[in-house]
mmCIF file of N, CA and C in Angstrom:
data_model
loop_
_atom_site.group_PDB
_atom_site.id
_atom_site.type_symbol
_atom_site.label_atom_id
_atom_site.label_comp_id
_atom_site.label_asym_id
_atom_site.label_seq_id
_atom_site.Cartn_x
_atom_site.Cartn_y
_atom_site.Cartn_z
ATOM 1 N N MET K 295 -3.577 -10.718 35.705
ATOM 2 C CA MET K 295 -2.533 -11.147 34.793
ATOM 3 C C MET K 295 -2.745 -10.472 33.439
ATOM 4 N N ALA K 296 -1.669 -10.035 32.823
ATOM 5 C CA ALA K 296 -1.729 -9.410 31.500
ATOM 6 C C ALA K 296 -2.149 -10.438 30.456
ATOM 7 N N ASP K 297 -2.732 -9.949 29.370
ATOM 8 C CA ASP K 297 -3.128 -10.831 28.278
ATOM 9 C C ASP K 297 -1.908 -11.545 27.723
ATOM 10 N N LEU K 298 -2.090 -12.815 27.414
ATOM 11 C CA LEU K 298 -1.021 -13.639 26.878
ATOM 12 C C LEU K 298 -0.409 -12.996 25.633
ATOM 13 N N PHE K 299 0.897 -12.836 25.637
ATOM 14 C CA PHE K 299 1.708 -12.279 24.559
ATOM 15 C C PHE K 299 1.521 -10.777 24.337
ATOM 16 N N SER K 300 0.827 -10.094 25.249
ATOM 17 C CA SER K 300 0.757 -8.628 25.185
ATOM 18 C C SER K 300 2.140 -8.075 25.514
ATOM 19 N N ALA K 301 2.353 -6.786 25.252
ATOM 20 C CA ALA K 301 3.634 -6.159 25.556
ATOM 21 C C ALA K 301 3.991 -6.338 27.032
ATOM 22 N N GLU K 302 3.007 -6.167 27.912
ATOM 23 C CA GLU K 302 3.246 -6.318 29.354
ATOM 24 C C GLU K 302 3.627 -7.756 29.700
ATOM 25 N N TRP K 303 2.917 -8.725 29.136
ATOM 26 C CA TRP K 303 3.198 -10.142 29.397
ATOM 27 C C TRP K 303 4.595 -10.486 28.876
ATOM 28 N N MET K 304 4.925 -10.014 27.674
ATOM 29 C CA MET K 304 6.231 -10.316 27.088
ATOM 30 C C MET K 304 7.361 -9.721 27.930
ATOM 31 N N ALA K 305 7.164 -8.535 28.490
ATOM 32 C CA ALA K 305 8.185 -7.927 29.353
ATOM 33 C C ALA K 305 8.407 -8.786 30.601
ATOM 34 N N SER K 306 7.332 -9.312 31.162
ATOM 35 C CA SER K 306 7.461 -10.211 32.321
ATOM 36 C C SER K 306 8.160 -11.511 31.922
ATOM 37 N N PHE K 307 7.851 -12.014 30.731
ATOM 38 C CA PHE K 307 8.496 -13.225 30.222
ATOM 39 C C PHE K 307 9.998 -12.974 30.032
ATOM 40 N N GLN K 308 10.357 -11.804 29.526
ATOM 41 C CA GLN K 308 11.768 -11.451 29.368
ATOM 42 C C GLN K 308 12.494 -11.527 30.714
ATOM 43 N N ASN K 309 11.908 -10.952 31.745
ATOM 44 C CA ASN K 309 12.528 -10.980 33.068
ATOM 45 C C ASN K 309 12.659 -12.397 33.603
ATOM 46 N N ALA K 310 11.616 -13.199 33.422
ATOM 47 C CA ALA K 310 11.648 -14.593 33.886
ATOM 48 C C ALA K 310 12.686 -15.392 33.100
ATOM 49 N N TRP K 311 12.769 -15.150 31.794
ATOM 50 C CA TRP K 311 13.753 -15.821 30.929
ATOM 51 C C TRP K 311 15.164 -15.564 31.455
ATOM 52 N N ASN K 312 15.469 -14.293 31.695
ATOM 53 C CA ASN K 312 16.813 -13.922 32.119
ATOM 54 C C ASN K 312 17.147 -14.405 33.525
ATOM 55 N N ALA K 313 16.139 -14.661 34.335
ATOM 56 C CA ALA K 313 16.358 -15.129 35.702
ATOM 57 C C ALA K 313 16.563 -16.643 35.770
ATOM 58 N N GLU K 314 16.420 -17.336 34.654
ATOM 59 C CA GLU K 314 16.521 -18.797 34.638
ATOM 60 C C GLU K 314 17.839 -19.231 33.978
ATOM 61 N N PRO K 315 18.828 -19.634 34.793
ATOM 62 C CA PRO K 315 20.125 -20.007 34.219
ATOM 63 C C PRO K 315 20.057 -21.227 33.299
ATOM 64 N N ASP K 316 19.100 -22.117 33.512
ATOM 65 C CA ASP K 316 18.975 -23.276 32.630
ATOM 66 C C ASP K 316 18.414 -22.900 31.268
ATOM 67 N N LEU K 317 17.997 -21.668 31.121
ATOM 68 C CA LEU K 317 17.516 -21.164 29.840
ATOM 69 C C LEU K 317 18.539 -20.153 29.286
ATOM 70 N N SER K 318 18.612 -18.983 29.884
ATOM 71 C CA SER K 318 19.517 -17.946 29.358
ATOM 72 C C SER K 318 20.983 -18.367 29.455
ATOM 73 N N GLY K 319 21.345 -18.984 30.548
ATOM 74 C CA GLY K 319 22.739 -19.404 30.730
ATOM 75 C C GLY K 319 23.167 -20.470 29.737
ATOM 76 N N GLU K 320 22.314 -21.452 29.532
ATOM 77 C CA GLU K 320 22.638 -22.522 28.584
ATOM 78 C C GLU K 320 22.692 -21.998 27.154
ATOM 79 N N LEU K 321 21.781 -21.106 26.797
ATOM 80 C CA LEU K 321 21.790 -20.547 25.448
ATOM 81 C C LEU K 321 22.975 -19.605 25.244
ATOM 82 N N ALA K 322 23.421 -18.955 26.307
ATOM 83 C CA ALA K 322 24.610 -18.094 26.207
ATOM 84 C C ALA K 322 25.839 -18.924 25.834
ATOM 85 N N LYS K 323 25.911 -20.141 26.344
ATOM 86 C CA LYS K 323 27.058 -21.016 26.058
ATOM 87 C C LYS K 323 27.209 -21.316 24.575
ATOM 88 N N ILE K 324 26.097 -21.284 23.834
ATOM 89 C CA ILE K 324 26.169 -21.588 22.399
ATOM 90 C C ILE K 324 25.998 -20.329 21.546
ATOM 91 N N GLY K 325 25.998 -19.164 22.185
ATOM 92 C CA GLY K 325 25.871 -17.912 21.449
ATOM 93 C C GLY K 325 24.558 -17.786 20.702
ATOM 94 N N PHE K 326 23.480 -18.225 21.341
ATOM 95 C CA PHE K 326 22.156 -18.231 20.707
ATOM 96 C C PHE K 326 21.626 -16.820 20.540
ATOM 97 N N ASN K 327 21.304 -16.455 19.298
ATOM 98 C CA ASN K 327 20.717 -15.164 18.952
ATOM 99 C C ASN K 327 19.478 -15.429 18.110
ATOM 100 N N SER K 328 18.353 -14.879 18.500
ATOM 101 C CA SER K 328 17.122 -15.091 17.729
ATOM 102 C C SER K 328 16.074 -14.060 18.075
ATOM 103 N N ASN K 329 15.229 -13.804 17.090
ATOM 104 C CA ASN K 329 13.976 -13.090 17.306
ATOM 105 C C ASN K 329 12.891 -14.151 17.324
ATOM 106 N N ILE K 330 12.215 -14.285 18.453
ATOM 107 C CA ILE K 330 11.227 -15.348 18.626
ATOM 108 C C ILE K 330 9.836 -14.730 18.746
ATOM 109 N N GLY K 331 8.966 -15.105 17.836
ATOM 110 C CA GLY K 331 7.585 -14.654 17.872
ATOM 111 C C GLY K 331 6.708 -15.684 18.560
ATOM 112 N N TYR K 332 5.707 -15.201 19.267
ATOM 113 C CA TYR K 332 4.733 -16.055 19.948
ATOM 114 C C TYR K 332 3.338 -15.575 19.572
ATOM 115 N N GLY K 333 2.470 -16.517 19.234
ATOM 116 C CA GLY K 333 1.131 -16.099 18.857
ATOM 117 C C GLY K 333 0.164 -17.252 18.741
ATOM 118 N N PHE K 334 -0.921 -16.967 18.056
ATOM 119 C CA PHE K 334 -2.032 -17.906 17.953
ATOM 120 C C PHE K 334 -2.196 -18.400 16.527
ATOM 121 N N LYS K 335 -2.526 -19.671 16.412
ATOM 122 C CA LYS K 335 -2.786 -20.252 15.103
ATOM 123 C C LYS K 335 -3.899 -19.476 14.404
ATOM 124 N N GLY K 336 -3.764 -19.355 13.092
ATOM 125 C CA GLY K 336 -4.794 -18.704 12.297
ATOM 126 C C GLY K 336 -4.654 -17.201 12.177
ATOM 127 N N GLU K 337 -3.755 -16.608 12.948
ATOM 128 C CA GLU K 337 -3.538 -15.163 12.847
ATOM 129 C C GLU K 337 -2.391 -14.891 11.874
ATOM 130 N N ASP K 338 -2.433 -13.733 11.239
ATOM 131 C CA ASP K 338 -1.437 -13.393 10.224
ATOM 132 C C ASP K 338 -0.036 -13.213 10.804
ATOM 133 N N ALA K 339 0.058 -12.743 12.012
ATOM 134 C CA ALA K 339 1.352 -12.435 12.620
ATOM 135 C C ALA K 339 1.324 -12.845 14.086
ATOM 136 N N PRO K 340 2.507 -13.057 14.663
ATOM 137 C CA PRO K 340 2.547 -13.322 16.099
ATOM 138 C C PRO K 340 2.097 -12.092 16.874
ATOM 139 N N ARG K 341 1.766 -12.274 18.133
ATOM 140 C CA ARG K 341 1.368 -11.141 18.976
ATOM 141 C C ARG K 341 2.542 -10.529 19.720
ATOM 142 N N GLY K 342 3.477 -11.383 20.128
ATOM 143 C CA GLY K 342 4.609 -10.904 20.914
ATOM 144 C C GLY K 342 5.923 -11.336 20.313
ATOM 145 N N ILE K 343 6.978 -10.629 20.696
ATOM 146 C CA ILE K 343 8.329 -10.966 20.233
ATOM 147 C C ILE K 343 9.299 -10.874 21.398
ATOM 148 N N LEU K 344 10.237 -11.803 21.408
ATOM 149 C CA LEU K 344 11.324 -11.819 22.370
ATOM 150 C C LEU K 344 12.618 -11.799 21.566
ATOM 151 N N VAL K 345 13.464 -10.821 21.820
ATOM 152 C CA VAL K 345 14.752 -10.714 21.136
ATOM 153 C C VAL K 345 15.820 -11.257 22.074
ATOM 154 N N VAL K 346 16.550 -12.265 21.601
ATOM 155 C CA VAL K 346 17.557 -12.944 22.414
ATOM 156 C C VAL K 346 18.928 -12.735 21.782
ATOM 157 N N GLU K 347 19.875 -12.249 22.578
ATOM 158 C CA GLU K 347 21.247 -12.036 22.135
ATOM 159 C C GLU K 347 22.180 -12.759 23.098
ATOM 160 N N ASN K 348 22.922 -13.710 22.554
ATOM 161 C CA ASN K 348 23.818 -14.548 23.366
ATOM 162 C C ASN K 348 23.092 -15.143 24.570
ATOM 163 N N GLY K 349 21.882 -15.633 24.313
ATOM 164 C CA GLY K 349 21.102 -16.318 25.330
ATOM 165 C C GLY K 349 20.260 -15.414 26.204
ATOM 166 N N VAL K 350 20.576 -14.135 26.264
ATOM 167 C CA VAL K 350 19.888 -13.185 27.137
ATOM 168 C C VAL K 350 18.781 -12.476 26.357
ATOM 169 N N ALA K 351 17.599 -12.427 26.937
ATOM 170 C CA ALA K 351 16.499 -11.683 26.326
ATOM 171 C C ALA K 351 16.776 -10.199 26.531
ATOM 172 N N THR K 352 17.036 -9.502 25.421
ATOM 173 C CA THR K 352 17.414 -8.093 25.500
ATOM 174 C C THR K 352 16.236 -7.155 25.302
ATOM 175 N N SER K 353 15.177 -7.635 24.675
ATOM 176 C CA SER K 353 13.958 -6.836 24.568
ATOM 177 C C SER K 353 12.779 -7.763 24.314
ATOM 178 N N ALA K 354 11.605 -7.236 24.618
ATOM 179 C CA ALA K 354 10.374 -8.004 24.442
ATOM 180 C C ALA K 354 9.228 -7.020 24.327
ATOM 181 N N GLY K 355 8.213 -7.428 23.615
ATOM 182 C CA GLY K 355 7.055 -6.555 23.494
ATOM 183 C C GLY K 355 6.102 -7.044 22.433
ATOM 184 N N ALA K 356 5.271 -6.133 21.978
ATOM 185 C CA ALA K 356 4.316 -6.453 20.929
ATOM 186 C C ALA K 356 5.067 -6.609 19.608
ATOM 187 N N TYR K 357 4.667 -7.564 18.812
ATOM 188 C CA TYR K 357 5.276 -7.776 17.506
ATOM 189 C C TYR K 357 4.901 -6.627 16.580
ATOM 190 N N ALA K 358 5.901 -6.093 15.880
ATOM 191 C CA ALA K 358 5.670 -4.947 14.994
ATOM 192 C C ALA K 358 6.385 -5.131 13.663
ATOM 193 N N GLY K 359 6.373 -6.358 13.145
ATOM 194 C CA GLY K 359 6.932 -6.614 11.837
ATOM 195 C C GLY K 359 8.409 -6.951 11.794
ATOM 196 N N GLN K 360 9.025 -7.162 12.938
ATOM 197 C CA GLN K 360 10.445 -7.500 12.962
ATOM 198 C C GLN K 360 10.673 -8.841 12.247
ATOM 199 N N PRO K 361 11.866 -9.026 11.661
ATOM 200 C CA PRO K 361 12.188 -10.333 11.085
ATOM 201 C C PRO K 361 12.255 -11.374 12.211
ATOM 202 N N LEU K 362 11.840 -12.595 11.916
ATOM 203 C CA LEU K 362 11.784 -13.657 12.919
ATOM 204 C C LEU K 362 12.665 -14.837 12.528
ATOM 205 N N ASN K 363 13.290 -15.431 13.546
ATOM 206 C CA ASN K 363 13.995 -16.696 13.365
ATOM 207 C C ASN K 363 13.099 -17.863 13.759
ATOM 208 N N TRP K 364 12.192 -17.588 14.673
ATOM 209 C CA TRP K 364 11.241 -18.577 15.176
ATOM 210 C C TRP K 364 9.896 -17.895 15.344
ATOM 211 N N ASP K 365 8.829 -18.619 15.050
ATOM 212 C CA ASP K 365 7.470 -18.101 15.225
ATOM 213 C C ASP K 365 6.608 -19.273 15.686
ATOM 214 N N LEU K 366 6.348 -19.322 16.979
ATOM 215 C CA LEU K 366 5.604 -20.428 17.577
ATOM 216 C C LEU K 366 4.137 -20.076 17.682
ATOM 217 N N ARG K 367 3.286 -21.011 17.249
ATOM 218 C CA ARG K 367 1.849 -20.777 17.263
ATOM 219 C C ARG K 367 1.114 -21.976 17.851
ATOM 220 N N ALA K 368 0.086 -21.672 18.604
ATOM 221 C CA ALA K 368 -0.849 -22.666 19.134
ATOM 222 C C ALA K 368 -2.147 -21.917 19.408
ATOM 223 N N ASP K 369 -3.214 -22.649 19.658
ATOM 224 C CA ASP K 369 -4.444 -21.936 20.006
ATOM 225 C C ASP K 369 -4.384 -21.511 21.474
ATOM 226 N N ALA K 370 -5.255 -20.593 21.840
ATOM 227 C CA ALA K 370 -5.209 -20.005 23.194
ATOM 228 C C ALA K 370 -5.353 -21.063 24.277
ATOM 229 N N ALA K 371 -6.248 -22.026 24.082
ATOM 230 C CA ALA K 371 -6.461 -23.069 25.090
ATOM 231 C C ALA K 371 -5.207 -23.924 25.267
ATOM 232 N N THR K 372 -4.508 -24.202 24.183
ATOM 233 C CA THR K 372 -3.276 -24.998 24.272
ATOM 234 C C THR K 372 -2.206 -24.224 25.030
ATOM 235 N N TRP K 373 -2.006 -22.950 24.694
ATOM 236 C CA TRP K 373 -1.032 -22.132 25.430
ATOM 237 C C TRP K 373 -1.377 -22.099 26.918
ATOM 238 N N GLN K 374 -2.654 -21.868 27.233
ATOM 239 C CA GLN K 374 -3.064 -21.793 28.651
ATOM 240 C C GLN K 374 -2.805 -23.121 29.362
ATOM 241 N N GLY K 375 -3.047 -24.216 28.671
ATOM 242 C CA GLY K 375 -2.759 -25.532 29.258
ATOM 243 C C GLY K 375 -1.285 -25.693 29.567
ATOM 244 N N TRP K 376 -0.424 -25.250 28.660
ATOM 245 C CA TRP K 376 1.020 -25.349 28.883
ATOM 246 C C TRP K 376 1.479 -24.424 29.978
ATOM 247 N N ILE K 377 0.825 -23.290 30.128
ATOM 248 C CA ILE K 377 1.194 -22.374 31.205
ATOM 249 C C ILE K 377 0.761 -22.944 32.552
ATOM 250 N N SER K 378 -0.388 -23.611 32.567
ATOM 251 C CA SER K 378 -0.857 -24.250 33.807
ATOM 252 C C SER K 378 -0.006 -25.452 34.176
ATOM 253 N N LYS K 379 0.373 -26.228 33.155
ATOM 254 C CA LYS K 379 1.187 -27.426 33.370
ATOM 255 C C LYS K 379 2.152 -27.547 32.199
ATOM 256 N N PRO K 380 3.393 -27.070 32.371
ATOM 257 C CA PRO K 380 4.352 -27.103 31.272
ATOM 258 C C PRO K 380 4.532 -28.514 30.715
ATOM 259 N N PRO K 381 4.609 -28.629 29.397
ATOM 260 C CA PRO K 381 4.726 -29.946 28.773
ATOM 261 C C PRO K 381 6.132 -30.512 28.900
ATOM 262 N N GLY K 382 6.221 -31.818 28.786
ATOM 263 C CA GLY K 382 7.505 -32.484 28.706
ATOM 264 C C GLY K 382 7.891 -32.686 27.245
ATOM 265 N N MET K 383 8.999 -33.346 27.030
ATOM 266 C CA MET K 383 9.492 -33.583 25.677
ATOM 267 C C MET K 383 8.473 -34.365 24.852
ATOM 268 N N MET K 384 7.893 -35.407 25.442
ATOM 269 C CA MET K 384 6.925 -36.209 24.708
ATOM 270 C C MET K 384 5.674 -35.398 24.387
ATOM 271 N N GLY K 385 5.207 -34.606 25.340
ATOM 272 C CA GLY K 385 4.022 -33.785 25.128
ATOM 273 C C GLY K 385 4.221 -32.776 24.013
ATOM 274 N N LEU K 386 5.396 -32.157 23.970
ATOM 275 C CA LEU K 386 5.670 -31.196 22.899
ATOM 276 C C LEU K 386 5.813 -31.897 21.554
ATOM 277 N N GLY K 387 6.428 -33.073 21.559
ATOM 278 C CA GLY K 387 6.546 -33.835 20.322
ATOM 279 C C GLY K 387 5.178 -34.207 19.768
ATOM 280 N N MET K 388 4.294 -34.629 20.660
ATOM 281 C CA MET K 388 2.934 -34.972 20.229
ATOM 282 C C MET K 388 2.195 -33.722 19.754
ATOM 283 N N ALA K 389 2.391 -32.603 20.442
ATOM 284 C CA ALA K 389 1.738 -31.354 20.042
ATOM 285 C C ALA K 389 2.217 -30.923 18.655
ATOM 286 N N TYR K 390 3.499 -31.120 18.380
ATOM 287 C CA TYR K 390 4.036 -30.751 17.075
ATOM 288 C C TYR K 390 3.489 -31.674 15.976
ATOM 289 N N THR K 391 3.510 -32.979 16.219
ATOM 290 C CA THR K 391 3.047 -33.909 15.180
ATOM 291 C C THR K 391 1.547 -33.800 14.938
ATOM 292 N N SER K 392 0.796 -33.422 15.971
ATOM 293 C CA SER K 392 -0.661 -33.263 15.803
ATOM 294 C C SER K 392 -1.036 -31.848 15.361
ATOM 295 N N LYS K 393 -0.018 -31.002 15.166
ATOM 296 C CA LYS K 393 -0.198 -29.608 14.730
ATOM 297 C C LYS K 393 -0.856 -28.711 15.777
ATOM 298 N N LYS K 394 -0.851 -29.132 17.051
ATOM 299 C CA LYS K 394 -1.292 -28.227 18.116
ATOM 300 C C LYS K 394 -0.259 -27.129 18.325
ATOM 301 N N LEU K 395 1.007 -27.472 18.088
ATOM 302 C CA LEU K 395 2.098 -26.509 18.112
ATOM 303 C C LEU K 395 2.612 -26.406 16.688
ATOM 304 N N GLN K 396 2.626 -25.186 16.174
ATOM 305 C CA GLN K 396 3.109 -24.967 14.814
ATOM 306 C C GLN K 396 4.251 -23.960 14.829
ATOM 307 N N PHE K 397 5.189 -24.184 13.938
ATOM 308 C CA PHE K 397 6.303 -23.271 13.737
ATOM 309 C C PHE K 397 6.071 -22.589 12.403
ATOM 310 N N ALA K 398 5.566 -21.363 12.427
ATOM 311 C CA ALA K 398 5.378 -20.601 11.192
ATOM 312 C C ALA K 398 6.738 -20.245 10.601
ATOM 313 N N VAL K 399 7.739 -20.085 11.463
ATOM 314 C CA VAL K 399 9.132 -19.863 11.076
ATOM 315 C C VAL K 399 9.980 -20.693 12.033
ATOM 316 N N GLY K 400 11.009 -21.338 11.511
ATOM 317 C CA GLY K 400 11.908 -22.126 12.347
ATOM 318 C C GLY K 400 11.742 -23.608 12.090
ATOM 319 N N ASP K 401 12.771 -24.364 12.415
ATOM 320 C CA ASP K 401 12.806 -25.798 12.145
ATOM 321 C C ASP K 401 12.790 -26.572 13.458
ATOM 322 N N TYR K 402 11.597 -27.017 13.857
ATOM 323 C CA TYR K 402 11.432 -27.762 15.107
ATOM 324 C C TYR K 402 12.311 -29.005 15.121
ATOM 325 N N ALA K 403 12.290 -29.769 14.028
ATOM 326 C CA ALA K 403 13.013 -31.040 13.995
ATOM 327 C C ALA K 403 14.505 -30.834 14.216
ATOM 328 N N ALA K 404 15.093 -29.846 13.552
ATOM 329 C CA ALA K 404 16.522 -29.587 13.724
ATOM 330 C C ALA K 404 16.822 -29.119 15.143
ATOM 331 N N MET K 405 15.963 -28.269 15.693
ATOM 332 C CA MET K 405 16.180 -27.736 17.039
ATOM 333 C C MET K 405 16.094 -28.845 18.081
ATOM 334 N N ILE K 406 15.096 -29.690 17.989
ATOM 335 C CA ILE K 406 14.860 -30.692 19.030
ATOM 336 C C ILE K 406 15.936 -31.785 19.007
ATOM 337 N N LYS K 407 16.630 -31.936 17.874
ATOM 338 C CA LYS K 407 17.709 -32.930 17.772
ATOM 339 C C LYS K 407 19.011 -32.419 18.364
ATOM 340 N N ASP K 408 19.091 -31.127 18.653
ATOM 341 C CA ASP K 408 20.302 -30.532 19.217
ATOM 342 C C ASP K 408 20.091 -30.350 20.716
ATOM 343 N N PRO K 409 20.704 -31.200 21.537
ATOM 344 C CA PRO K 409 20.471 -31.108 22.990
ATOM 345 C C PRO K 409 20.812 -29.748 23.585
ATOM 346 N N ARG K 410 21.708 -29.007 22.946
ATOM 347 C CA ARG K 410 22.069 -27.676 23.448
ATOM 348 C C ARG K 410 20.906 -26.703 23.307
ATOM 349 N N MET K 411 19.996 -26.996 22.382
ATOM 350 C CA MET K 411 18.823 -26.142 22.186
ATOM 351 C C MET K 411 17.558 -26.779 22.740
ATOM 352 N N ALA K 412 17.460 -28.098 22.684
ATOM 353 C CA ALA K 412 16.236 -28.788 23.107
ATOM 354 C C ALA K 412 15.952 -28.564 24.591
ATOM 355 N N GLY K 413 16.968 -28.673 25.421
ATOM 356 C CA GLY K 413 16.772 -28.473 26.859
ATOM 357 C C GLY K 413 16.253 -27.075 27.182
ATOM 358 N N PRO K 414 16.919 -26.038 26.681
ATOM 359 C CA PRO K 414 16.405 -24.691 26.927
ATOM 360 C C PRO K 414 15.014 -24.460 26.332
ATOM 361 N N PHE K 415 14.730 -25.050 25.168
ATOM 362 C CA PHE K 415 13.394 -24.909 24.584
ATOM 363 C C PHE K 415 12.351 -25.467 25.548
ATOM 364 N N MET K 416 12.616 -26.629 26.099
ATOM 365 C CA MET K 416 11.690 -27.228 27.065
ATOM 366 C C MET K 416 11.558 -26.315 28.291
ATOM 367 N N LYS K 417 12.667 -25.794 28.757
ATOM 368 C CA LYS K 417 12.674 -24.935 29.939
ATOM 369 C C LYS K 417 11.858 -23.667 29.698
ATOM 370 N N SER K 418 11.811 -23.183 28.450
ATOM 371 C CA SER K 418 11.074 -21.943 28.175
ATOM 372 C C SER K 418 9.603 -22.066 28.519
ATOM 373 N N PHE K 419 9.053 -23.275 28.432
ATOM 374 C CA PHE K 419 7.641 -23.465 28.761
ATOM 375 C C PHE K 419 7.409 -23.386 30.272
ATOM 376 N N SER K 420 8.340 -23.894 31.064
ATOM 377 C CA SER K 420 8.169 -23.762 32.518
ATOM 378 C C SER K 420 8.401 -22.317 32.944
ATOM 379 N N VAL K 421 9.249 -21.579 32.229
ATOM 380 C CA VAL K 421 9.457 -20.163 32.522
ATOM 381 C C VAL K 421 8.171 -19.379 32.210
ATOM 382 N N MET K 422 7.489 -19.731 31.114
ATOM 383 C CA MET K 422 6.202 -19.085 30.795
ATOM 384 C C MET K 422 5.221 -19.252 31.938
ATOM 385 N N ALA K 423 5.272 -20.383 32.596
ATOM 386 C CA ALA K 423 4.319 -20.651 33.689
ATOM 387 C C ALA K 423 4.549 -19.730 34.885
ATOM 388 N N ARG K 424 5.712 -19.092 34.958
ATOM 389 C CA ARG K 424 6.036 -18.173 36.070
ATOM 390 C C ARG K 424 5.531 -16.751 35.822
ATOM 391 N N VAL K 425 5.125 -16.480 34.588
ATOM 392 C CA VAL K 425 4.733 -15.110 34.235
ATOM 393 C C VAL K 425 3.328 -14.831 34.742
#
């Protein structure tokens, strides 16, 4: 398996994202466009980026300074735990309040209150488990 959030891993995540209608399809319905960074707490920048246009991941790879709409951070053990067993809504809420999951960019509270975004956000963790 490729290193978590490496260019190779992100490319596989892009393919898995686009193959999941409950993620890409639902986000397409709301015209979701974002640059999403993924990385580790304590690092200056995310390691990987996923570019989403109208719900579809159009590119993915190593982060190279692109502007971000979202930047999700957790420690390596937490990410690996979520990949082994994707979290539910309560688990992610607890991870956010305990700072195991951090948003260096983006508003978790606003996103999670919007069911059009909350469902796909939850689904993204089960899609990560397929990579």
